[in-house]
Tab-separated table of C-alpha atoms in Angstrom:
chain	number	residue	atom	x	y	z
E	1	MET	CA	0.013	0.013	-0.001
E	2	VAL	CA	1.106	3.527	-0.687
E	3	ALA	CA	0.519	6.231	1.863
E	4	GLY	CA	1.394	9.830	2.112
E	5	GLY	CA	-0.019	13.341	2.377
E	6	PHE	CA	-2.383	14.957	0.023
E	7	GLY	CA	-1.055	15.634	-3.507
E	8	VAL	CA	2.320	14.003	-2.816
E	9	GLY	CA	2.071	11.704	-5.870
E	10	LYS	CA	0.551	8.461	-4.619
E	11	THR	CA	-1.593	7.992	-7.590
E	12	THR	CA	1.299	8.761	-9.925
E	13	LEU	CA	3.457	6.184	-8.176
E	14	VAL	CA	0.735	3.578	-8.439
E	15	GLY	CA	0.224	4.400	-12.081
E	16	SER	CA	3.811	4.261	-13.030
E	17	VAL	CA	4.093	0.456	-12.525
E	18	SER	CA	0.442	-0.545	-12.858
E	19	GLU	CA	-0.520	-2.520	-15.927
E	20	ILE	CA	-3.953	-1.050	-15.750
E	21	VAL	CA	-4.949	2.620	-15.509
E	22	PRO	CA	-5.317	3.147	-11.769
E	23	LEU	CA	-8.850	2.409	-10.787
E	24	THR	CA	-10.784	4.176	-8.124
E	25	THR	CA	-13.055	2.466	-5.731
E	26	GLU	CA	-15.213	4.004	-3.090
E	27	ALA	CA	-16.422	3.051	0.294
E	28	VAL	CA	-19.544	4.633	1.683
E	29	MET	CA	-18.941	6.065	5.073
E	30	THR	CA	-21.878	6.571	7.302
E	31	GLU	CA	-21.587	7.385	10.926
E	32	ALA	CA	-20.590	4.218	12.803
E	33	SER	CA	-21.743	2.181	9.866
E	34	VAL	CA	-25.480	2.515	10.599
E	35	ASP	CA	-27.518	0.138	8.645
E	36	VAL	CA	-29.972	1.000	5.872
E	37	ASP	CA	-33.037	1.261	8.035
E	38	ASP	CA	-31.482	3.806	10.226
E	39	LEU	CA	-30.308	5.865	7.197
E	40	SER	CA	-33.602	5.806	5.359
E	41	SER	CA	-35.443	7.137	8.334
E	42	THR	CA	-33.027	10.104	8.376
E	43	PRO	CA	-32.777	11.190	4.711
E	44	ASN	CA	-30.803	14.300	5.615
E	45	LYS	CA	-27.938	12.296	7.010
E	46	VAL	CA	-24.714	13.089	5.298
E	47	THR	CA	-23.147	10.149	3.497
E	48	THR	CA	-19.515	10.622	2.456
E	49	THR	CA	-17.700	8.548	-0.096
E	50	VAL	CA	-14.032	7.851	0.176
E	51	ALA	CA	-12.056	7.269	-2.945
E	52	MET	CA	-9.082	4.929	-3.076
E	53	ASP	CA	-6.884	4.407	-6.090
E	54	PHE	CA	-5.224	1.130	-6.970
E	55	GLY	CA	-3.249	-0.477	-9.584
E	56	ARG	CA	-2.230	-3.979	-10.612
E	57	VAL	CA	0.978	-5.613	-11.504
E	58	SER	CA	1.047	-9.262	-12.665
E	59	LEU	CA	4.197	-10.832	-11.430
E	60	ASP	CA	3.558	-14.356	-12.572
E	61	SER	CA	0.757	-16.375	-14.135
E	62	ASP	CA	-0.771	-16.944	-10.667
E	63	LEU	CA	0.672	-13.981	-8.776
E	64	ILE	CA	-0.824	-10.511	-8.918
E	65	LEU	CA	0.432	-7.585	-6.901
E	66	TYR	CA	-2.012	-4.858	-6.056
E	67	LEU	CA	-0.900	-1.420	-5.141
E	68	PHE	CA	-3.357	0.552	-3.119
E	69	GLY	CA	-3.080	4.301	-2.625
E	70	THR	CA	-4.583	5.154	0.731
E	71	PRO	CA	-7.260	7.756	1.078
E	72	GLY	CA	-5.362	10.981	1.778
E	73	GLN	CA	-7.440	12.189	4.584
E	74	HIS	CA	-6.506	10.597	7.859
E	75	ARG	CA	-10.019	10.546	9.166
E	76	PHE	CA	-10.556	7.680	6.815
E	77	TRP	CA	-8.310	5.434	8.728
E	78	PHE	CA	-10.967	2.809	8.975
E	79	MET	CA	-10.057	1.959	5.430
E	80	TRP	CA	-6.440	1.692	6.205
E	81	ASP	CA	-6.992	-1.287	8.511
E	82	ASP	CA	-8.641	-3.067	5.632
E	83	LEU	CA	-5.546	-2.435	3.527
E	84	VAL	CA	-3.050	-3.417	6.195
E	85	ARG	CA	-4.615	-6.909	6.401
E	86	GLY	CA	-2.705	-9.103	4.072
E	87	ALA	CA	-0.394	-6.276	2.889
E	88	ILE	CA	3.306	-6.989	2.487
E	89	GLY	CA	4.175	-3.440	3.538
E	90	ALA	CA	3.768	0.186	2.883
E	91	ILE	CA	5.558	2.974	1.044
E	92	VAL	CA	5.261	6.272	2.826
E	93	LEU	CA	5.693	8.780	0.003
E	94	VAL	CA	7.091	12.005	1.296
E	95	ASP	CA	7.387	15.445	-0.240
E	96	THR	CA	10.436	16.881	1.548
E	97	ARG	CA	8.895	20.304	1.558
E	98	ARG	CA	6.028	18.948	3.606
E	99	LEU	CA	7.580	16.325	5.936
E	100	ALA	CA	4.905	16.781	8.587
E	101	ASP	CA	2.324	15.274	6.250
E	102	ALA	CA	4.000	11.951	6.710
E	103	PHE	CA	3.926	11.684	10.486
E	104	ALA	CA	0.456	10.327	10.790
E	105	SER	CA	1.117	7.588	8.252
E	106	ILE	CA	4.317	6.547	9.921
E	107	ASP	CA	2.657	6.416	13.375
E	108	PHE	CA	-0.051	4.275	11.859
E	109	PHE	CA	2.279	1.710	10.379
E	110	GLU	CA	4.411	1.646	13.451
E	111	ASP	CA	1.362	0.966	15.537
E	112	ARG	CA	0.107	-1.836	13.261
E	113	GLY	CA	3.564	-3.345	12.951
E	114	LEU	CA	3.412	-3.164	9.161
E	115	PRO	CA	6.889	-2.838	7.499
E	116	TYR	CA	7.315	0.411	5.712
E	117	VAL	CA	9.879	2.358	3.754
E	118	ILE	CA	10.080	6.063	3.334
E	119	ALA	CA	10.279	7.218	-0.254
E	120	LEU	CA	11.237	10.785	-0.854
E	121	ASN	CA	9.533	11.934	-3.984
E	122	CYS	CA	11.897	14.096	-5.775
E	123	PHE	CA	9.848	16.575	-7.652
E	124	ASP	CA	12.021	17.890	-10.533
E	125	ARG	CA	14.942	15.845	-9.226
E	126	VAL	CA	15.517	18.258	-6.406
E	127	LEU	CA	16.068	16.851	-2.929
E	128	HIS	CA	15.396	19.590	-0.439
E	129	HIS	CA	17.047	17.911	2.614
E	130	ARG	CA	19.747	15.449	3.197
E	131	ILE	CA	18.446	11.942	3.882
E	132	ASP	CA	19.974	11.933	7.385
E	133	ASP	CA	18.222	15.152	8.214
E	134	VAL	CA	14.941	13.662	7.014
E	135	ARG	CA	15.525	10.558	9.121
E	136	GLU	CA	16.093	12.699	12.142
E	137	ALA	CA	13.112	14.927	11.391
E	138	LEU	CA	10.750	11.971	10.986
E	139	THR	CA	12.370	10.195	13.958
E	140	VAL	CA	12.309	6.781	12.228
E	141	GLU	CA	14.474	3.922	13.315
E	142	PRO	CA	17.801	3.461	11.476
E	143	THR	CA	16.534	0.165	10.194
E	144	VAL	CA	13.725	1.678	8.175
E	145	PRO	CA	15.058	2.353	4.685
E	146	ILE	CA	14.753	5.818	3.314
E	147	VAL	CA	15.064	6.010	-0.448
E	148	THR	CA	14.688	8.679	-3.053
E	149	THR	CA	12.307	8.055	-5.837
E	150	ASP	CA	10.611	9.620	-8.811
E	151	ALA	CA	7.023	8.547	-8.634
E	152	ARG	CA	6.616	9.172	-12.392
E	153	ASP	CA	9.348	6.721	-13.310
E	154	ARG	CA	8.547	3.062	-13.582
E	155	ASP	CA	12.025	1.780	-12.786
E	156	SER	CA	12.326	4.035	-9.859
E	157	THR	CA	9.052	2.818	-8.434
E	158	LYS	CA	10.071	-0.751	-9.081
E	159	GLU	CA	13.288	-0.232	-7.088
E	160	THR	CA	11.258	1.269	-4.238
E	161	LEU	CA	8.921	-1.795	-4.245
E	162	ILE	CA	11.920	-4.122	-4.216
E	163	THR	CA	13.439	-2.209	-1.284
E	164	LEU	CA	10.135	-2.555	0.541
E	165	VAL	CA	9.750	-6.282	0.035
E	166	GLU	CA	13.373	-6.857	1.007
E	167	HIS	CA	12.833	-4.825	4.156
E	168	ALA	CA	9.670	-6.677	4.983
E	169	MET	CA	11.429	-10.031	4.641
E	170	HIS	CA	14.362	-8.865	6.614
E	171	GLN	CA	12.114	-7.598	9.410
E	172	ARG	CA	10.166	-10.904	9.412
E	173	MET	CA	13.221	-13.040	9.633
E	174	SER	CA	14.908	-10.970	12.376
E	175	ARG	CA	11.702	-11.228	14.424
E	176	ALA	CA	11.282	-14.856	13.828
E	177	VAL	CA	14.697	-15.616	15.285
A	1	MET	CA	-19.964	43.312	18.313
A	2	SER	CA	-21.328	43.532	14.833
A	3	THR	CA	-24.927	43.131	13.866
A	4	GLY	CA	-26.779	42.231	10.702
A	5	ARG	CA	-27.350	45.937	9.904
A	6	ARG	CA	-24.751	48.010	8.130
A	7	PRO	CA	-24.424	51.767	7.489
A	8	THR	CA	-26.453	52.837	4.511
A	9	SER	CA	-23.531	54.696	3.068
A	10	ARG	CA	-21.762	51.437	2.561
A	11	ARG	CA	-24.375	49.670	0.642
A	12	ALA	CA	-23.709	51.168	-2.734
A	13	GLU	CA	-20.113	50.229	-2.395
A	14	ASP	CA	-20.875	46.666	-1.439
A	15	ASP	CA	-23.415	46.175	-4.172
A	16	PHE	CA	-21.013	47.348	-6.703
A	17	SER	CA	-18.396	44.932	-5.584
A	18	TYR	CA	-20.782	42.160	-5.487
A	19	ARG	CA	-21.679	42.536	-9.132
A	20	ASP	CA	-18.116	43.232	-9.978
A	21	LEU	CA	-17.249	39.801	-8.608
A	22	PHE	CA	-20.066	37.655	-9.833
A	23	GLU	CA	-21.788	39.527	-12.667
A	24	PRO	CA	-18.960	41.187	-14.610
A	25	GLU	CA	-21.108	42.501	-17.452
A	26	ALA	CA	-23.394	44.162	-14.931
A	27	ALA	CA	-20.556	45.841	-13.204
A	28	PHE	CA	-19.627	47.616	-16.345
A	29	GLY	CA	-23.163	48.235	-17.680
A	30	ASP	CA	-24.868	49.364	-14.493
A	31	ALA	CA	-22.204	51.157	-12.610
A	32	GLU	CA	-22.559	54.327	-14.701
A	33	PHE	CA	-26.377	54.781	-14.373
A	34	GLU	CA	-28.582	52.687	-12.217
A	35	HIS	CA	-31.661	51.216	-13.795
A	36	PRO	CA	-34.864	51.920	-11.911
A	37	GLY	CA	-35.879	48.248	-12.203
A	38	GLU	CA	-32.536	47.221	-10.579
A	39	GLN	CA	-33.393	49.345	-7.620
A	40	GLN	CA	-36.678	47.513	-7.116
A	41	ASP	CA	-35.010	44.215	-7.175
A	42	GLU	CA	-32.731	45.278	-4.325
A	43	PRO	CA	-34.815	44.410	-1.298
A	44	ASP	CA	-35.517	40.918	-2.575
A	45	ARG	CA	-31.903	40.126	-3.170
A	46	ARG	CA	-30.946	41.546	0.157
A	47	LEU	CA	-33.567	39.429	1.830
A	48	ALA	CA	-32.280	36.324	0.092
A	49	ASP	CA	-28.773	37.117	1.368
A	50	MET	CA	-29.807	37.771	4.825
A	51	SER	CA	-29.703	34.258	6.133
A	52	GLU	CA	-26.116	33.713	4.925
A	53	ARG	CA	-24.958	36.880	6.423
A	54	GLY	CA	-26.583	36.007	9.756
A	55	TRP	CA	-24.642	32.791	9.836
A	56	ASP	CA	-21.311	34.429	8.899
A	57	GLU	CA	-21.612	36.949	11.574
A	58	MET	CA	-22.329	34.384	14.205
A	59	SER	CA	-19.291	32.464	13.414
A	60	GLU	CA	-16.864	35.398	13.465
A	61	PRO	CA	-18.171	37.921	15.783
A	62	GLY	CA	-14.859	39.651	16.413
A	63	LEU	CA	-13.750	40.184	12.859
A	64	GLY	CA	-15.699	43.363	12.086
A	65	GLU	CA	-16.912	43.995	8.557
A	66	PRO	CA	-14.338	43.960	5.821
A	67	PRO	CA	-15.949	45.037	2.534
A	68	ASN	CA	-17.344	42.255	0.402
A	69	ARG	CA	-16.559	39.677	2.959
A	70	PHE	CA	-20.075	38.495	3.393
A	71	ASP	CA	-20.862	38.302	-0.246
A	72	ILE	CA	-17.857	36.202	-0.885
A	73	ASP	CA	-18.618	33.869	2.022
A	74	GLY	CA	-22.096	33.581	0.855
A	75	PHE	CA	-20.866	32.406	-2.453
A	76	ARG	CA	-18.507	29.956	-0.728
A	77	ALA	CA	-21.345	28.587	1.309
A	78	ARG	CA	-23.352	27.885	-1.791
A	79	LEU	CA	-20.334	26.301	-3.454
A	80	PHE	CA	-18.954	24.246	-0.606
A	81	GLY	CA	-21.982	23.932	1.611
A	82	GLY	CA	-24.682	21.264	1.377
A	83	PRO	CA	-24.493	17.507	2.024
A	84	SER	CA	-21.045	16.993	0.552
A	85	ALA	CA	-19.354	19.810	2.397
A	86	THR	CA	-17.243	17.444	4.531
A	87	LEU	CA	-15.548	16.296	1.358
A	88	TYR	CA	-13.767	19.538	1.096
A	89	GLY	CA	-12.469	19.172	4.635
A	90	ASP	CA	-13.378	22.700	5.426
A	91	PRO	CA	-14.637	22.933	8.955
A	92	GLY	CA	-15.496	26.595	8.405
A	93	ILE	CA	-18.682	25.869	6.534
A	94	PRO	CA	-21.207	23.680	8.292
A	95	ALA	CA	-22.556	20.871	6.228
A	96	GLN	CA	-26.165	21.944	6.576
A	97	SER	CA	-26.847	25.425	7.692
A	98	ASP	CA	-30.252	26.923	8.202
A	99	TRP	CA	-30.385	28.745	4.947
A	100	ASP	CA	-29.890	25.601	3.091
A	101	SER	CA	-33.022	23.903	4.266
A	102	LYS	CA	-35.147	27.000	3.986
A	103	GLU	CA	-34.297	28.138	0.593
A	104	ILE	CA	-34.033	24.796	-1.161
A	105	PRO	CA	-37.083	22.634	-0.634
A	106	ALA	CA	-35.805	19.484	0.983
A	107	VAL	CA	-36.194	16.199	-0.871
A	108	PRO	CA	-39.557	14.813	0.352
A	109	ALA	CA	-38.685	12.523	3.208
A	110	GLU	CA	-41.600	10.092	3.045
A	111	PRO	CA	-41.390	8.336	-0.303
A	112	GLU	CA	-37.879	7.181	0.160
A	113	PRO	CA	-38.248	4.798	2.950
A	114	GLU	CA	-41.145	3.093	1.026
A	115	LEU	CA	-38.837	2.627	-1.940
A	116	GLU	CA	-36.308	0.862	0.108
A	117	LEU	CA	-38.827	-1.350	1.810
A	118	GLU	CA	-39.603	-2.978	-1.523
A	119	ILE	CA	-36.276	-4.684	-1.600
A	120	PRO	CA	-37.290	-8.298	-1.629
A	121	ASP	CA	-38.257	-8.304	-5.351
A	122	PRO	CA	-35.036	-8.357	-7.323
A	123	ALA	CA	-36.761	-7.290	-10.587
A	124	GLU	CA	-37.622	-3.980	-8.948
A	125	LEU	CA	-33.992	-3.139	-8.672
A	126	ALA	CA	-33.185	-3.366	-12.291
A	127	PRO	CA	-34.445	0.122	-13.393
A	128	HIS	CA	-32.544	1.759	-10.491
A	129	GLU	CA	-29.293	-0.068	-11.057
A	130	THR	CA	-27.156	2.902	-11.908
A	131	GLY	CA	-29.204	5.625	-10.147
A	132	SER	CA	-27.491	7.276	-7.248
A	133	LEU	CA	-30.927	7.796	-5.730
A	134	VAL	CA	-30.883	4.250	-4.461
A	135	ARG	CA	-28.893	3.929	-1.311
A	136	PRO	CA	-25.883	1.675	-1.967
A	137	TYR	CA	-26.725	-1.126	0.443
A	138	THR	CA	-30.171	-1.513	-1.062
A	139	LYS	CA	-28.504	-3.887	-3.486
A	140	THR	CA	-27.449	-6.073	-0.577
A	141	GLY	CA	-30.770	-6.061	1.147
A	142	GLY	CA	-29.338	-3.831	3.778
A	143	ARG	CA	-26.550	-6.253	4.820
A	144	THR	CA	-23.190	-4.769	5.318
A	145	ARG	CA	-21.348	-7.971	6.179
A	146	SER	CA	-20.767	-11.022	4.060
A	147	ASP	CA	-20.707	-14.592	5.188
A	148	TYR	CA	-17.261	-14.684	3.677
A	149	ASP	CA	-14.397	-12.724	5.079
A	150	LEU	CA	-13.253	-11.219	1.874
A	151	ALA	CA	-10.015	-9.269	1.562
A	152	ILE	CA	-10.115	-6.412	-0.856
A	153	GLU	CA	-7.321	-8.074	-2.875
A	154	ALA	CA	-8.926	-11.465	-2.861
A	155	LEU	CA	-9.242	-12.713	-6.420
A	156	VAL	CA	-12.617	-13.617	-7.885
A	157	SER	CA	-13.308	-15.719	-10.982
A	158	THR	CA	-16.477	-16.859	-12.448
A	159	SER	CA	-17.096	-20.571	-11.813
A	160	ASP	CA	-18.252	-23.053	-14.491
A	161	ARG	CA	-21.740	-22.793	-13.023
A	162	GLY	CA	-21.572	-19.012	-13.117
A	163	LYS	CA	-20.688	-19.147	-16.842
A	164	HIS	CA	-24.043	-20.639	-17.633
A	165	PRO	CA	-26.171	-17.846	-19.085
A	166	ASP	CA	-29.229	-18.468	-16.847
A	167	ALA	CA	-27.247	-19.053	-13.630
A	168	ALA	CA	-27.352	-15.539	-12.381
A	169	VAL	CA	-30.687	-13.871	-11.893
A	170	ARG	CA	-29.978	-10.526	-10.327
A	171	PRO	CA	-28.451	-7.918	-12.606
A	172	GLU	CA	-25.535	-7.221	-10.287
A	173	HIS	CA	-24.712	-10.903	-10.121
A	174	ARG	CA	-24.822	-11.054	-13.924
A	175	SER	CA	-22.458	-8.122	-14.233
A	176	ILE	CA	-20.015	-9.683	-11.781
A	177	CYS	CA	-20.163	-13.027	-13.620
A	178	GLY	CA	-19.358	-11.244	-16.826
A	179	LEU	CA	-16.519	-9.247	-15.299
A	180	CYS	CA	-14.864	-12.096	-13.494
A	181	LEU	CA	-14.431	-14.288	-16.632
A	182	ASP	CA	-10.964	-12.832	-16.226
A	183	THR	CA	-9.806	-13.305	-12.678
A	184	ARG	CA	-10.113	-9.993	-10.795
A	185	SER	CA	-9.811	-8.702	-7.286
A	186	VAL	CA	-12.740	-7.579	-5.182
A	187	ALA	CA	-11.474	-4.034	-5.407
A	188	GLU	CA	-11.412	-4.195	-9.176
A	189	VAL	CA	-15.065	-5.464	-9.312
A	190	ALA	CA	-16.094	-2.659	-7.108
A	191	ALA	CA	-14.330	-0.034	-9.263
A	192	HIS	CA	-15.551	-1.401	-12.558
A	193	LEU	CA	-19.171	-1.685	-11.392
A	194	ARG	CA	-18.967	1.611	-9.514
A	195	LEU	CA	-20.150	-0.028	-6.412
A	196	PRO	CA	-18.871	0.883	-2.996
A	197	LEU	CA	-16.388	-1.659	-1.713
A	198	GLY	CA	-18.555	-2.917	1.065
A	199	VAL	CA	-21.469	-3.542	-1.332
A	200	ALA	CA	-19.153	-5.472	-3.767
A	201	ARG	CA	-18.004	-7.590	-0.917
A	202	VAL	CA	-21.449	-8.600	0.155
A	203	LEU	CA	-22.568	-9.347	-3.434
A	204	ILE	CA	-19.465	-11.462	-4.209
A	205	GLY	CA	-19.834	-13.231	-0.900
A	206	ASP	CA	-23.434	-14.070	-1.832
A	207	MET	CA	-22.279	-15.291	-5.212
A	208	ALA	CA	-19.654	-17.508	-3.715
A	209	GLY	CA	-22.265	-19.035	-1.526
A	210	MET	CA	-24.459	-19.705	-4.611
A	211	GLY	CA	-21.489	-21.214	-6.351
A	212	LEU	CA	-21.384	-18.606	-9.113
A	213	VAL	CA	-17.881	-17.432	-8.449
A	214	SER	CA	-14.787	-18.953	-6.899
A	215	ILE	CA	-12.674	-16.965	-4.497
A	216	HIS	CA	-8.895	-17.285	-4.364
A	217	GLN	CA	-7.664	-15.771	-1.144
A	218	SER	CA	-3.899	-15.615	-0.892
A	219	GLY	CA	-3.113	-18.940	0.758
A	220	MET	CA	0.345	-17.828	1.715
A	221	VAL	CA	-0.646	-15.746	4.646
A	222	VAL	CA	0.490	-16.481	8.142
A	223	GLY	CA	-1.834	-14.719	10.445
A	224	ASP	CA	-2.316	-11.310	8.958
A	225	ARG	CA	1.040	-11.183	7.225
A	226	PRO	CA	2.294	-12.800	4.035
A	227	SER	CA	4.740	-15.694	4.415
A	228	ILE	CA	8.458	-15.483	3.645
A	229	GLU	CA	7.928	-17.811	0.670
A	230	PHE	CA	5.214	-15.562	-0.656
A	231	MET	CA	7.408	-12.474	-0.340
A	232	GLU	CA	10.280	-14.250	-2.076
A	233	ARG	CA	8.027	-14.917	-4.985
A	234	VAL	CA	6.919	-11.329	-5.110
A	235	LEU	CA	10.554	-10.185	-4.906
A	236	SER	CA	11.701	-12.352	-7.769
A	237	GLY	CA	8.646	-11.279	-9.726
A	238	LEU	CA	9.416	-7.630	-9.210
A	239	ARG	CA	13.077	-8.076	-10.280
A	240	LYS	CA	11.917	-9.705	-13.522
A	241	LEU	CA	9.657	-6.819	-14.409
């Protein structure tokens, strides 16, 4: 799954490796998931839809990787739990000019124990901060990989995914021992 | 403390700016000489604007009266207000303010529940299939949970039974049978059919129960996490891309 702040390039990243045009799915959010009867008796109740982009990469004849871009707004975290289940890991896409946008995502993955990597999206190939500074600013453990990426570039995204899977495997094995 | 009333001397200035912003042609045409008819319209328009102003002033009592401020906010309220206001993440505009329900006649509340109570007959659903007027979970008979615990990435394919043309009766089931001739994930089905994820889950769960589709959950999961073997396959797959 791909997380990050609003407008940081999540959909672009998903689209750069996906073999399909990123699709959008929606979940209907009603307050505390009230059922239909309750809703219909209060027709003025606000129903909000949450959009979530995703792409697909066929790795093998029987192996398909799905990339899910998380809903940007953090109040839609109920959807994140759905995504975490069965996920290999997460890419937290970061715009170095807006580091603070990444805090909530990082906290979430730390809390759920989902392996994640930080990918600094280099808009126009400009890195605004040194990686060490970013690590310190985000206060992530030294074991968490921080990579630079260009969300528009397929190879770059591929490398980021490989880093993530390697990190996830490494984390799993070190915990199993 | 500001009130809803302003000094008369200011009105002309405000009115001019209002048109300047939202009716550019009027700003040029009418600024030179006022039409008599225009003057008569004034009280009505002012009345219509009153409720918005009232709300604005309540929310920001300390800010005084910058010129044009209320007209602009009234415009904003109309743009970003209403039922979908929360989508814009703007806490400044309440989703449903008083003026909204007074000025725009609310959708009649009574007929809707009746519509939804007629769920049991599947044929009734067909004409409404794409209409947003039908609440999403109508298609599932109001159920929000499936018997199956479906992951959003679980793969769905139409079973041999589902390929039989008469196997699926309900239109949604038929669409899903058609869509899943190629194996697809639950999320893809939802996106292609423009169904909310939860609805797609229940429908697919039903169809699995009826034997119309087969579900392939990733069998390589230990607890909530993929197994090492699974990740190795993903890794080698990624490297080959």
